[in-house]
XYZ file of C-alpha atoms in Angstrom:
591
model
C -20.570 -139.835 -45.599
C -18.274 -137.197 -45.408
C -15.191 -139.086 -46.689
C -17.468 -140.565 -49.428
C -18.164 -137.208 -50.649
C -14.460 -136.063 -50.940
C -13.556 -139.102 -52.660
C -15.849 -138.114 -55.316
C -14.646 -134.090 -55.370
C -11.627 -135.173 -55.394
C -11.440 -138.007 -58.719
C -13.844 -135.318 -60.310
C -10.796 -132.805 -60.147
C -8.143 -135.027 -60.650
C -9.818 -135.883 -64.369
C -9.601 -132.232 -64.858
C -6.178 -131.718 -63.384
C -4.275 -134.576 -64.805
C -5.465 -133.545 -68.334
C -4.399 -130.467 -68.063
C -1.297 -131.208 -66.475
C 0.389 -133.701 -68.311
C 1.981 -131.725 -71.099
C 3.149 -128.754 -68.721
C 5.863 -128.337 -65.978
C 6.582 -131.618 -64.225
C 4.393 -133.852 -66.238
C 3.093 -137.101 -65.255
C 4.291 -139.932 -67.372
C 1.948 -143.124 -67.294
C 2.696 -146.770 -67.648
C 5.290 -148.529 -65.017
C 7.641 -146.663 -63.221
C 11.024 -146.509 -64.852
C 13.340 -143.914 -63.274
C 15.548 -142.068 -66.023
C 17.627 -139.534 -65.711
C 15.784 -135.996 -65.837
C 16.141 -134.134 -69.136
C 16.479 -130.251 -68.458
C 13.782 -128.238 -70.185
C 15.324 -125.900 -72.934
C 15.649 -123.013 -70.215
C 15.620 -125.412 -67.033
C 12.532 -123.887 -65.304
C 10.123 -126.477 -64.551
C 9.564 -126.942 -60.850
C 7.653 -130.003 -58.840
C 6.207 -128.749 -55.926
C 5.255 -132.004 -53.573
C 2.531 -130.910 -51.457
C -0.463 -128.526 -51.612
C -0.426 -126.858 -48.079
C 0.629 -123.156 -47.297
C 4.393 -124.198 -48.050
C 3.724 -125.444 -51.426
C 1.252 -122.767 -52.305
C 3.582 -120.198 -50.790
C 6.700 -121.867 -52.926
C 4.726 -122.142 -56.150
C 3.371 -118.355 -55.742
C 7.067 -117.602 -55.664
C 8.169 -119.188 -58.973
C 4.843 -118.389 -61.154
C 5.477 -115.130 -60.699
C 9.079 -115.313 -61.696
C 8.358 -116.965 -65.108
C 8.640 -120.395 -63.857
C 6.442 -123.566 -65.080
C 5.655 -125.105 -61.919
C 2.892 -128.221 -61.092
C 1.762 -128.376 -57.812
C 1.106 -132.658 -56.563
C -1.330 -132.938 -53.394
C -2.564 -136.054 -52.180
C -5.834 -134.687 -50.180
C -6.976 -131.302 -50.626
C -5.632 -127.767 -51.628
C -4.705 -125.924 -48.216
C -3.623 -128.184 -46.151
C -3.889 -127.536 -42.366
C -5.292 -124.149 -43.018
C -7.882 -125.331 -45.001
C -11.594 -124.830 -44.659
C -13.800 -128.105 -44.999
C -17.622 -128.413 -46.300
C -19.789 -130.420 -44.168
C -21.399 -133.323 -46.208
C -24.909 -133.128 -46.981
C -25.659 -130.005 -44.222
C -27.002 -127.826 -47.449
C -29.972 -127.478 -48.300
C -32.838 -125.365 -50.594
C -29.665 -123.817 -52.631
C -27.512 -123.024 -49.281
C -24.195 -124.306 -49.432
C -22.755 -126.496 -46.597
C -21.983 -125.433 -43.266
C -18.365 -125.017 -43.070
C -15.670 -127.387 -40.795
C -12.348 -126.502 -40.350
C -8.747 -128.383 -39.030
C -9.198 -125.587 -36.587
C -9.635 -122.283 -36.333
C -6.959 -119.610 -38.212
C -5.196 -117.302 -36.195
C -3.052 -114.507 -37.610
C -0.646 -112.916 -34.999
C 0.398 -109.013 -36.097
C 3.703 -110.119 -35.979
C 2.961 -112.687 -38.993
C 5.044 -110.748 -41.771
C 5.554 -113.016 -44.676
C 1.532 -114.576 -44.845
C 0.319 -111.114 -44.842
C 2.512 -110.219 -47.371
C 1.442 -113.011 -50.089
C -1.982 -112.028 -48.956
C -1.581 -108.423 -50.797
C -0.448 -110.271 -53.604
C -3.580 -112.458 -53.561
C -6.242 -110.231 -55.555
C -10.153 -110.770 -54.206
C -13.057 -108.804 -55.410
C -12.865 -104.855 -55.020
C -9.854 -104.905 -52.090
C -7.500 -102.803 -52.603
C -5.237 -104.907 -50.476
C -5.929 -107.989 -52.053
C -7.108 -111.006 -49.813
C -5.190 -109.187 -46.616
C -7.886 -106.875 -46.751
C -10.101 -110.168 -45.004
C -8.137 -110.236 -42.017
C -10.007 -108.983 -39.007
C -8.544 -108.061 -35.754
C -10.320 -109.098 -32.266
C -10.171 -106.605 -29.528
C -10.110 -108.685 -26.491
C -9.083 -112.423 -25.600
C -11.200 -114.460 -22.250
C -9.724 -116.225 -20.221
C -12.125 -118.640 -18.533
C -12.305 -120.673 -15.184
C -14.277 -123.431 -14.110
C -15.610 -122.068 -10.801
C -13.502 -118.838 -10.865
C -13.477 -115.526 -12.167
C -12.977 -115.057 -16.181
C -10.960 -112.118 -17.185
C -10.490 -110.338 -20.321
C -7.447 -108.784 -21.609
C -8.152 -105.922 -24.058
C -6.231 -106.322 -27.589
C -4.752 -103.183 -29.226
C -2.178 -100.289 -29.742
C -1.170 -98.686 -26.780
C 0.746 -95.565 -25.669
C 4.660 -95.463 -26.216
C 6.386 -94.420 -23.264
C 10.148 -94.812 -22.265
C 11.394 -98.454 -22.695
C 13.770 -99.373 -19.699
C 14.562 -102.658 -18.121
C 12.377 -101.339 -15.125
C 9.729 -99.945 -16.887
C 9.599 -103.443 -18.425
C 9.569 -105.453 -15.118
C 7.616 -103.393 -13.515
C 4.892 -102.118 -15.996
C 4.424 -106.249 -17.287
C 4.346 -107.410 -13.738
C 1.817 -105.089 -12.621
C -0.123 -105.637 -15.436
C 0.405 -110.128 -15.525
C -0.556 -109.798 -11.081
C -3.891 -107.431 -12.007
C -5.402 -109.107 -15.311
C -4.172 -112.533 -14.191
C -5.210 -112.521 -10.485
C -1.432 -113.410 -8.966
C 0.017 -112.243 -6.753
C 2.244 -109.311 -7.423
C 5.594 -110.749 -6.777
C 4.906 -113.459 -9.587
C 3.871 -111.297 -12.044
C 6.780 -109.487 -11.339
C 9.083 -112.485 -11.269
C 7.594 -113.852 -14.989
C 8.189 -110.471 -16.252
C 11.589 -110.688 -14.672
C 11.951 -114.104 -16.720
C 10.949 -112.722 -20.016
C 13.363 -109.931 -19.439
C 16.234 -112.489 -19.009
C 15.344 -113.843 -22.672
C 14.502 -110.646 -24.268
C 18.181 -109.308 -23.430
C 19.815 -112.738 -24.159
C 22.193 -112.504 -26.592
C 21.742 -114.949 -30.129
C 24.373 -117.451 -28.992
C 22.904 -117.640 -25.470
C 19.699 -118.032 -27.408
C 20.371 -121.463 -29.203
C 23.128 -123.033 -27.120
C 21.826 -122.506 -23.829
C 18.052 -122.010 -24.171
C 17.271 -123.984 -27.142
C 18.417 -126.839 -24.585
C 16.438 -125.563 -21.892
C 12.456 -126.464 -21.142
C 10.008 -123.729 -20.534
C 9.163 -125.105 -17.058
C 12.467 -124.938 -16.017
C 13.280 -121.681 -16.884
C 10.205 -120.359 -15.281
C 10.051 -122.326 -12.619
C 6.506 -123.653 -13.216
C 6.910 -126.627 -10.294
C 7.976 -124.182 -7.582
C 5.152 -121.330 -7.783
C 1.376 -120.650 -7.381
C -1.688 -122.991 -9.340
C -2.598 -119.952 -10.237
C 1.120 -119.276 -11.944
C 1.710 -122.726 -13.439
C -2.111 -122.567 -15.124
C -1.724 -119.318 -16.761
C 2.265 -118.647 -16.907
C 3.633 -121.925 -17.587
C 0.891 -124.503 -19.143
C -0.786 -121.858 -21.345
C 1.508 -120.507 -23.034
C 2.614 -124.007 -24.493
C -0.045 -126.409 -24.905
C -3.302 -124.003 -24.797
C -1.120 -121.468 -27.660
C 1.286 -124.028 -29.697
C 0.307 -127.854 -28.620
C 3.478 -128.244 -26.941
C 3.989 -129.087 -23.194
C 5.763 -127.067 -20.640
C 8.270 -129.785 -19.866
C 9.589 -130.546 -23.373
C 9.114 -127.322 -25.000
C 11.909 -124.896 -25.462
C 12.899 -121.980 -24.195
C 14.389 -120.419 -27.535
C 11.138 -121.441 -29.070
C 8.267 -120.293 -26.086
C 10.185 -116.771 -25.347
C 10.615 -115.958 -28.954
C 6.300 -116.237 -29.335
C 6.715 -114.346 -25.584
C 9.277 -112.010 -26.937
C 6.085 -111.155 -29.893
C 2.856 -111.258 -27.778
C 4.415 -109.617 -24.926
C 8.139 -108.432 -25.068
C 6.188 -105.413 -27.735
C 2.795 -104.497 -26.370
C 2.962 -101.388 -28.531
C 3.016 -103.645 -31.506
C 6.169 -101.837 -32.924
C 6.861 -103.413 -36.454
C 3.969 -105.503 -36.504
C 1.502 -105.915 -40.183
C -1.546 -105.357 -37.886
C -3.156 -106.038 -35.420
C -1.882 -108.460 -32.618
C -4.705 -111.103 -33.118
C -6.263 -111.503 -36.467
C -8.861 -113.694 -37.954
C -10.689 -114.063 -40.989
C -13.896 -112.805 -41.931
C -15.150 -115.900 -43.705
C -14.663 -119.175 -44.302
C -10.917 -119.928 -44.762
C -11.367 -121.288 -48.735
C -13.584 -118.771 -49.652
C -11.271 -115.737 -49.041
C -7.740 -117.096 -49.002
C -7.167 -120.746 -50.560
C -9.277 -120.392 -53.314
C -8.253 -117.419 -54.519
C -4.675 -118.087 -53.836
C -5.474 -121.125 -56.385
C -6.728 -118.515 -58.735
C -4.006 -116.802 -58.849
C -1.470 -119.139 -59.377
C -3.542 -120.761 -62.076
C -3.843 -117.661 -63.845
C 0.251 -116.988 -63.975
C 0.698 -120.478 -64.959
C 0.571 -123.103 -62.086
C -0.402 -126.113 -62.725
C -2.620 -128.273 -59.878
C -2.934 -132.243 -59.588
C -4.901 -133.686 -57.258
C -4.947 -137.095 -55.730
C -1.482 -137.878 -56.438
C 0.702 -139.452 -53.206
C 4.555 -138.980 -53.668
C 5.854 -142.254 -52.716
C 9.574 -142.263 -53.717
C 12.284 -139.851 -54.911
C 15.001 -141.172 -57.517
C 18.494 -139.878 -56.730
C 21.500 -139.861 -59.738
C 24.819 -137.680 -59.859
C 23.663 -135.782 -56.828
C 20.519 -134.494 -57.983
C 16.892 -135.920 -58.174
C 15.909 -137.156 -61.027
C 12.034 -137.691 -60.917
C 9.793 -138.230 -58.420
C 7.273 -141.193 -57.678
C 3.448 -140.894 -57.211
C 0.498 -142.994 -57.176
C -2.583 -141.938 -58.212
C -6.054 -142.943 -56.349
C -6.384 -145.930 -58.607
C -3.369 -147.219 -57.271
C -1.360 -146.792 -60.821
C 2.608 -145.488 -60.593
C 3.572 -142.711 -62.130
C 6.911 -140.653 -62.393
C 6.970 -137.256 -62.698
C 9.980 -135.298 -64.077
C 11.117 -131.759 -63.669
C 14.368 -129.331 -63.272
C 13.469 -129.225 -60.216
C 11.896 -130.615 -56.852
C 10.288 -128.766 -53.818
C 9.157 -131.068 -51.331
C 6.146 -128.968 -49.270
C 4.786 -132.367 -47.264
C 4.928 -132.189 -43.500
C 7.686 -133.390 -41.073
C 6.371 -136.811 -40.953
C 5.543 -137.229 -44.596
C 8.999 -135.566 -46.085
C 10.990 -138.298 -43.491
C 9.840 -140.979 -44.848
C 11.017 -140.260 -48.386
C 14.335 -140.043 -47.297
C 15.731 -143.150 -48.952
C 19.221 -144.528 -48.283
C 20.624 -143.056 -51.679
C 18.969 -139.596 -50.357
C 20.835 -139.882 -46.861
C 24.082 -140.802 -48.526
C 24.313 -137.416 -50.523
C 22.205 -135.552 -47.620
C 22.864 -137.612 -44.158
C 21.853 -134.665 -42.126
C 18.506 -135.401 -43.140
C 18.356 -138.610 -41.013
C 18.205 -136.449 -38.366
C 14.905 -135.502 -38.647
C 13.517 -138.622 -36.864
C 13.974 -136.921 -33.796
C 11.382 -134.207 -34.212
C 8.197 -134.574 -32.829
C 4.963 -134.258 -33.375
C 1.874 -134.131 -30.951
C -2.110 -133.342 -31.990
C -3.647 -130.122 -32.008
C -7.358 -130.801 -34.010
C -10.585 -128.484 -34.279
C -14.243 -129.219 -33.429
C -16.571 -126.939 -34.525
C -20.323 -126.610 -32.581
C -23.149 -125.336 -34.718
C -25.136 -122.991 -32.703
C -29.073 -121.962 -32.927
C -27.914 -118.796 -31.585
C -25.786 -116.344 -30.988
C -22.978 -116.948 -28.587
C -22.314 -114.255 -26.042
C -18.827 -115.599 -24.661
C -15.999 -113.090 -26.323
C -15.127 -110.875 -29.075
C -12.139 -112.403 -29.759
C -10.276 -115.947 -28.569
C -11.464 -117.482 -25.132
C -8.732 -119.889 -23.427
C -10.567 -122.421 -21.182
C -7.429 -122.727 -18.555
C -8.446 -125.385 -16.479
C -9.838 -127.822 -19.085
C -7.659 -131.103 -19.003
C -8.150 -130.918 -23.133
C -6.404 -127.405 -23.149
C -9.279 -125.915 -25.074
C -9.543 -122.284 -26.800
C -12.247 -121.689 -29.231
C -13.568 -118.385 -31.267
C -17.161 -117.828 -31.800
C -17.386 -117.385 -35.777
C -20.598 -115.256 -36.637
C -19.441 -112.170 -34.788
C -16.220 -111.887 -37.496
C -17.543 -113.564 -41.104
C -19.346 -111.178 -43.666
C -21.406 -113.924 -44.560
C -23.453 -115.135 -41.304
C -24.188 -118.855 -40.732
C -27.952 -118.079 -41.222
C -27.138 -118.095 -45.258
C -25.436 -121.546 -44.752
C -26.827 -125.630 -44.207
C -30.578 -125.778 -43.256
C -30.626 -122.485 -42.396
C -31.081 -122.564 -38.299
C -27.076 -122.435 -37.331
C -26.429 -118.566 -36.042
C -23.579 -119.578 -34.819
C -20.122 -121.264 -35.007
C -18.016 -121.939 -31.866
C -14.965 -123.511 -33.272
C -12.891 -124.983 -30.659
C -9.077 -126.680 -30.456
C -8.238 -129.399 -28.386
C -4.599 -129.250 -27.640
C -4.352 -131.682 -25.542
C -5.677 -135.243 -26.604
C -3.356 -137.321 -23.911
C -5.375 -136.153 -20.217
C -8.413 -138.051 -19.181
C -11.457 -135.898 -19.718
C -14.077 -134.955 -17.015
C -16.884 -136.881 -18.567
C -15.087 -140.740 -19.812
C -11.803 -140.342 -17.930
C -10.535 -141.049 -21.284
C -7.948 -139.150 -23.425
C -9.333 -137.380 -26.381
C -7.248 -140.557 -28.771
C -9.228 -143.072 -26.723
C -12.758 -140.954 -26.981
C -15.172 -141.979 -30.277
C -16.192 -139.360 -31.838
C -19.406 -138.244 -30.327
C -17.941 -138.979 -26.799
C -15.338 -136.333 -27.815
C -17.884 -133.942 -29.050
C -19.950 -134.389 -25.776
C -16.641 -134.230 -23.422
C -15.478 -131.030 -24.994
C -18.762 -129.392 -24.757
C -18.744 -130.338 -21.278
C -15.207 -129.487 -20.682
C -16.701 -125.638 -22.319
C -19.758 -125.189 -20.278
C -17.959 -126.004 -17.486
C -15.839 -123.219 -17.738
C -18.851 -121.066 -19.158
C -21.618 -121.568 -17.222
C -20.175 -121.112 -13.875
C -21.533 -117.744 -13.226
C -25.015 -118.012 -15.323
C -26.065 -120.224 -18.242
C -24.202 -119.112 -21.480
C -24.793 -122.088 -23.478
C -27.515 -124.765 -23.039
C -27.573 -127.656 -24.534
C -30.863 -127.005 -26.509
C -28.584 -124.541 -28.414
C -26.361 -127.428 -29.868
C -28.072 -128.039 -33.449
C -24.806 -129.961 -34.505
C -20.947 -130.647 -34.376
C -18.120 -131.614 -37.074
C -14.502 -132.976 -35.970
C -11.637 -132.771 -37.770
C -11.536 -135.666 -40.724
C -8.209 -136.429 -40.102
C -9.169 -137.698 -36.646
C -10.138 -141.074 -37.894
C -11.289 -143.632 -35.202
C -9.923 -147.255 -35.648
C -12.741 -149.558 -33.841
C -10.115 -152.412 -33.472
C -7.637 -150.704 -31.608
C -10.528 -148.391 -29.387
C -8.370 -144.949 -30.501
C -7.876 -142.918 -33.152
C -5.194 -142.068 -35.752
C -4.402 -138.518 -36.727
C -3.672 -137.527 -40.702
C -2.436 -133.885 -39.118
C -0.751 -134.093 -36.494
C 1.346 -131.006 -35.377
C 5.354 -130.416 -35.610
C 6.060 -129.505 -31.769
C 9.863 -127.698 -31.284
C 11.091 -129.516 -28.254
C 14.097 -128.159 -26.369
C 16.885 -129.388 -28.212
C 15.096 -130.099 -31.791
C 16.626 -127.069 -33.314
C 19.862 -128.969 -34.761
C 17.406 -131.497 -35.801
C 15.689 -129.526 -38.439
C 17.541 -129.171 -42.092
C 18.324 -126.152 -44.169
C 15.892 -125.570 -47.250
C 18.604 -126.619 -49.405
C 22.151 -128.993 -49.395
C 24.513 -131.235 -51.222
C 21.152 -132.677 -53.436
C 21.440 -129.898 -56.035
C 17.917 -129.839 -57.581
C 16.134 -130.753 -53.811
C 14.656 -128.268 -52.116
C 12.747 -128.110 -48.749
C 9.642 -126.091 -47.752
C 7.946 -126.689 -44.342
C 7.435 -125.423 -40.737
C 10.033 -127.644 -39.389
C 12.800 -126.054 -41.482
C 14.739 -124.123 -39.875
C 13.120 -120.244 -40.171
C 13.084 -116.780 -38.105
C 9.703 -117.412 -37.041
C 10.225 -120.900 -35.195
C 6.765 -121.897 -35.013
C 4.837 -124.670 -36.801
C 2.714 -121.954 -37.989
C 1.418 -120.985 -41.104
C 4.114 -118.184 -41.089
C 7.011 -120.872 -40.439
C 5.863 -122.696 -43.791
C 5.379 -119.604 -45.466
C 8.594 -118.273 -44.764
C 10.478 -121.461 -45.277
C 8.727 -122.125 -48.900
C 10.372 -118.535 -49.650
C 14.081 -119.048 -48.407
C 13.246 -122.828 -50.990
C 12.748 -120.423 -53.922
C 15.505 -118.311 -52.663
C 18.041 -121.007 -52.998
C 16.488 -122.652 -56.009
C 17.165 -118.867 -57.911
C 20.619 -119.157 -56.627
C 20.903 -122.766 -58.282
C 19.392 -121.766 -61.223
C 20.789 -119.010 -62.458
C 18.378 -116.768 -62.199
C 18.208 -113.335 -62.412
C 14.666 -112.593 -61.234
C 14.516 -110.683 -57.927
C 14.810 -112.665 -54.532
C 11.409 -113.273 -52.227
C 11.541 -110.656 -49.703
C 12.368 -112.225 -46.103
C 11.544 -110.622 -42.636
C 13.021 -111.117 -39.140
C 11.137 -110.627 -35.829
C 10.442 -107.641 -33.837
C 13.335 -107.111 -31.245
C 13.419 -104.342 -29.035
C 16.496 -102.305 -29.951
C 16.605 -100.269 -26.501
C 17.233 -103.925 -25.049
C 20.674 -104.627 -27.905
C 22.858 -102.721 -25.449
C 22.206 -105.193 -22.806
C 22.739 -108.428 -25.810
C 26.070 -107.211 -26.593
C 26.970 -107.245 -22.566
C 25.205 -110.627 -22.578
C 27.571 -112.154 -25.556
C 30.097 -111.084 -23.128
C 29.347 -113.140 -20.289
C 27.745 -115.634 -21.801
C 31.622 -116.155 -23.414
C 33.062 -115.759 -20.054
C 30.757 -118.610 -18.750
C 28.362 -116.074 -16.987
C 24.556 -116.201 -16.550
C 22.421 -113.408 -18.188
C 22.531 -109.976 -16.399
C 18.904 -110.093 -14.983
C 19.120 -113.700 -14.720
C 19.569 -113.906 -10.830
C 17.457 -116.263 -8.083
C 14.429 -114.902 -6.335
């Protein structure tokens, strides 16, 4: 039902959109596809941007607002991962439909560049734009099946003296008494994220980019309780990957945010942030506003197929529409926004020949991260913030919804959903407790009944928090589609995952193409993350370059770089010393 009801959203908008978007910026041209070279416009300003997610809203915010004439192509639906979803038919007597999600959204204080096109994103009376819906959480649960919980309190602390041994010893305390280790661990993983905070750059991506986070932390050699909390979550519970393959470079720069600056020194806000309503309703759809209103042009249900390549530059782009018809569209220039595995596959022989670097990017990787939400018929009682289930084989974390949105769940569907526990499952390879089946091998209602076990498990340990009288109803992910003749599912969304060593796999925004530009969370960016920020800040350095190629005079998108600590950049500089002279870090010593 549900995909029956977006097919017929989406053709109603694509009448509209097509209309309206043939005689502007990038225009679709009907009738068989016959590539021709692309005509500059009189001032050479009209942009393609391929793909509707956060990098090609981020990249076409960019150029609207420098005078450009830019049309935005999306196959699916505006938003991309970060979307919010209706859920068919759940409205009723003038409510609107409960609202699904890919998963829940998640805005880390050190997030610089989102916040910063959420200012620019006006909604309603704030003063601040669409940033003023961000919401931060002052505590984050960690829960055990059949041991304590613990919460660790969220928020602004007191500065005192940063020293390497106020560092060790201040972090370690704190990991060994919130965490339940024993004290020399704590110590020792505060040790460790010493070691990479005082690493200098070029230690940074030739050593630890080829390093995994298990290795450097010695996951295999300590405690259960050290390897659960210190090792696994921090990769597959917080970014999807796993401890063996992940990075160093890329799990101590997230460490060097969340925990290498508790006093939040630099940061936009709070250091966990959420939204305080559903994810359309105060960020995508305004965001579309906006855009339309400077100019931008949308078209939806068009799939880019093909790119046409002539005298080093691209010359128009190939899309079908969803009635299968062929259509070219033509522009100055071309932003591709599509994820990792999407963007690959246009890379044609003619492409490679001008930009072979590109071929490289077969050897990223992706892995599944996907959301199920549970409506509730009350209010949850489990945290004010995120809850990490640590010993669920699915690698769960979820955030109870009602406690956050302006808008409470009462005023959506039938009426009887409270609440909204929306819930990732990072892991979809580990045999569940319920099926002994991965999540990909699980039908859908066995994975909604194996994660709600997997929760209550970890919840009901110590006294009944939810029962299952409380479950009115649940709504996976649509991109989780389940094929009956192969018993396992497929995955529209599946997640970019930086494994050690993937770092020289991933391409610049821009190369020897001279009218191609890239925009995407597995270009290479500050951030380093397939995040929201990462695409973000990648669609930025696109327009960047495309100004520089153009000609333009307009003023550059503003870039930021992450929080380091600068009483630590005496220690770098002795690090790019020995790290020349073939010397391990300072700190970096066995215990």
């Amino acid at each position: 039902m549900a995909e029956k009801r977006w097919a017929v959203s989406r053709r109603a908008l694509l009448r509209g959109t097509v209309a309206a978007g043939v005689a502007t910026a990038g225009a679709l041209s009907t009738g068989t596809f016959r590539p021709t070279p692309a005509t500059a416009s009189p001032d050479g300003r009209r942009v393609a941007v391929l793909g509707g997610g956060v990098a090609g809203l981020t990249a076409a915010h960019e150029l609207v607002e420098r005078g450009f004439q830019v049309t935005i192509y999306e196959r699916r639906a505006w938003g991309g991962k970060a979307r919010s979803i209706p859920v068919p038919g759940t409205g009723s007597q003038g409510r609107p439909d409960l609202t699904g999600e890919h998963g829940f959204r998640f805005f880390p204080g050190f997030y610089q560049h989102v916040p910063d096109t959420m200012r620019r994103i006006p909604f309603q009376d704030n003063p601040n734009g669409v940033w003023d819906n961000l919401v931060a959480v002052p505590e984050a649960r960690f829960a055990r099946s059949g041991g304590d919980d613990f919460r660790v309190p969220l928020g602004l602390r007191a500065r005192s003296g940063f020293t390497p041994e106020s560092f060790r010893e201040t972090l370690g305390a704190a990991f060994a008494t919130a965490l339940k280790m024993p004290t020399t661990e704590g110590i020792y993983f505060a040790e460790r994220l010493l070691v990479f905070n005082t690493s200098c750059d070029a230690r940074r991506y030739q050593q630890w980019e080829h390093t995994s986070w298990r290795e450097f932390v010695g996951g295999h050699a300590r405690s259960h309780e050290f390897r659960a909390l210190l090792s696994r979550t921090l990769t597959s519970i917080m970014v999807a990957a796993k401890e063996e393959i992940a990075s160093v470079r890329t799990i101590g720069t997230m460490g060097e945010q969340f925990l290498g600056n508790p006093f939040e020194i630099g940061n936009d806000g709070g250091l966990d942030r959420v939204l305080n309503g559903p994810t359309n309703a105060v960020w995508i759809d305004p965001w579309i506003q906006r855009i339309r209103a400077l100019g931008g042009q949308f078209v939806l249900g068009a799939e880019v197929r093909g790119l046409e390549v002539r005298d080093r530059r691209i010359t128009a782009a190939r899309v079908v529409d969803e009635s299968g018809a062929e259509r070219a569209v033509d522009a100055d220039y071309f932003v591709v926004a599509l994820p990792a595995e999407q963007a690959r596959a246009l890379w044609s022989p003619q492409i490679l020949a001008v930009r072979p670097e590109l071929a490289a990017m077969e050897q990223l990787f992706t892995d599944w991260m996907n959301g199920i939400q549970f409506y509730l018929r009350r209010p949850t009682d489990i945290s004010r913030g995120h809850t990490a289930y640590i010993d669920a084989p699915w690698s769960l974390t979820s955030i109870a919804q009602n406690q956050l949105w302006n808008r409470k769940f009462t005023e959506f569907g039938d009426g009887t959903v409270q609440d909204c526990l929306s819930v990732d499952i990072s892991d979809w390879n580990t045999p569940g407790v319920l099926f002994g089946k991965p999540a990909k091998e699980c039908t859908h209602e066995e994975i909604a009944r194996e994660a709600w076990a997997q929760v209550r498990a970890h919840l009901d340990d110590r006294g009944e928090v939810l029962r299952d009288d409380d479950l009115h109803s649940w709504f996976l992910d649509p991109g989780i589609t389940w094929q009956q003749g192969q018993q396992r599912n497929t995955n529209a969304d599946p997640l970019l995952i930086n494994t050690a060593g993937s770092w020289e796999h991933r391409p610049q925004p821009h190369g020897a193409l001279e009218n191609l530009f890239l925009a995407g969370d597995y270009v290479r960016t500050n951030i380093d993350l397939a995040t929201m920020e990462g695409a973000n800040e990648s669609a930025r350095a696109a327009v960047n370059a495309l100004l520089d190629v153009s000609g333009s005079n307009a003023e550059r998108c503003r870039m930021f770089t992450l929080y380091r600590a600068p009483e630590l950049e005496p220690l770098r500089r002795i690090d790019a010393e020995r790290y020349t002279a073939g010397q391990p870090n300072l700190f970096d010593v066995p215990i």
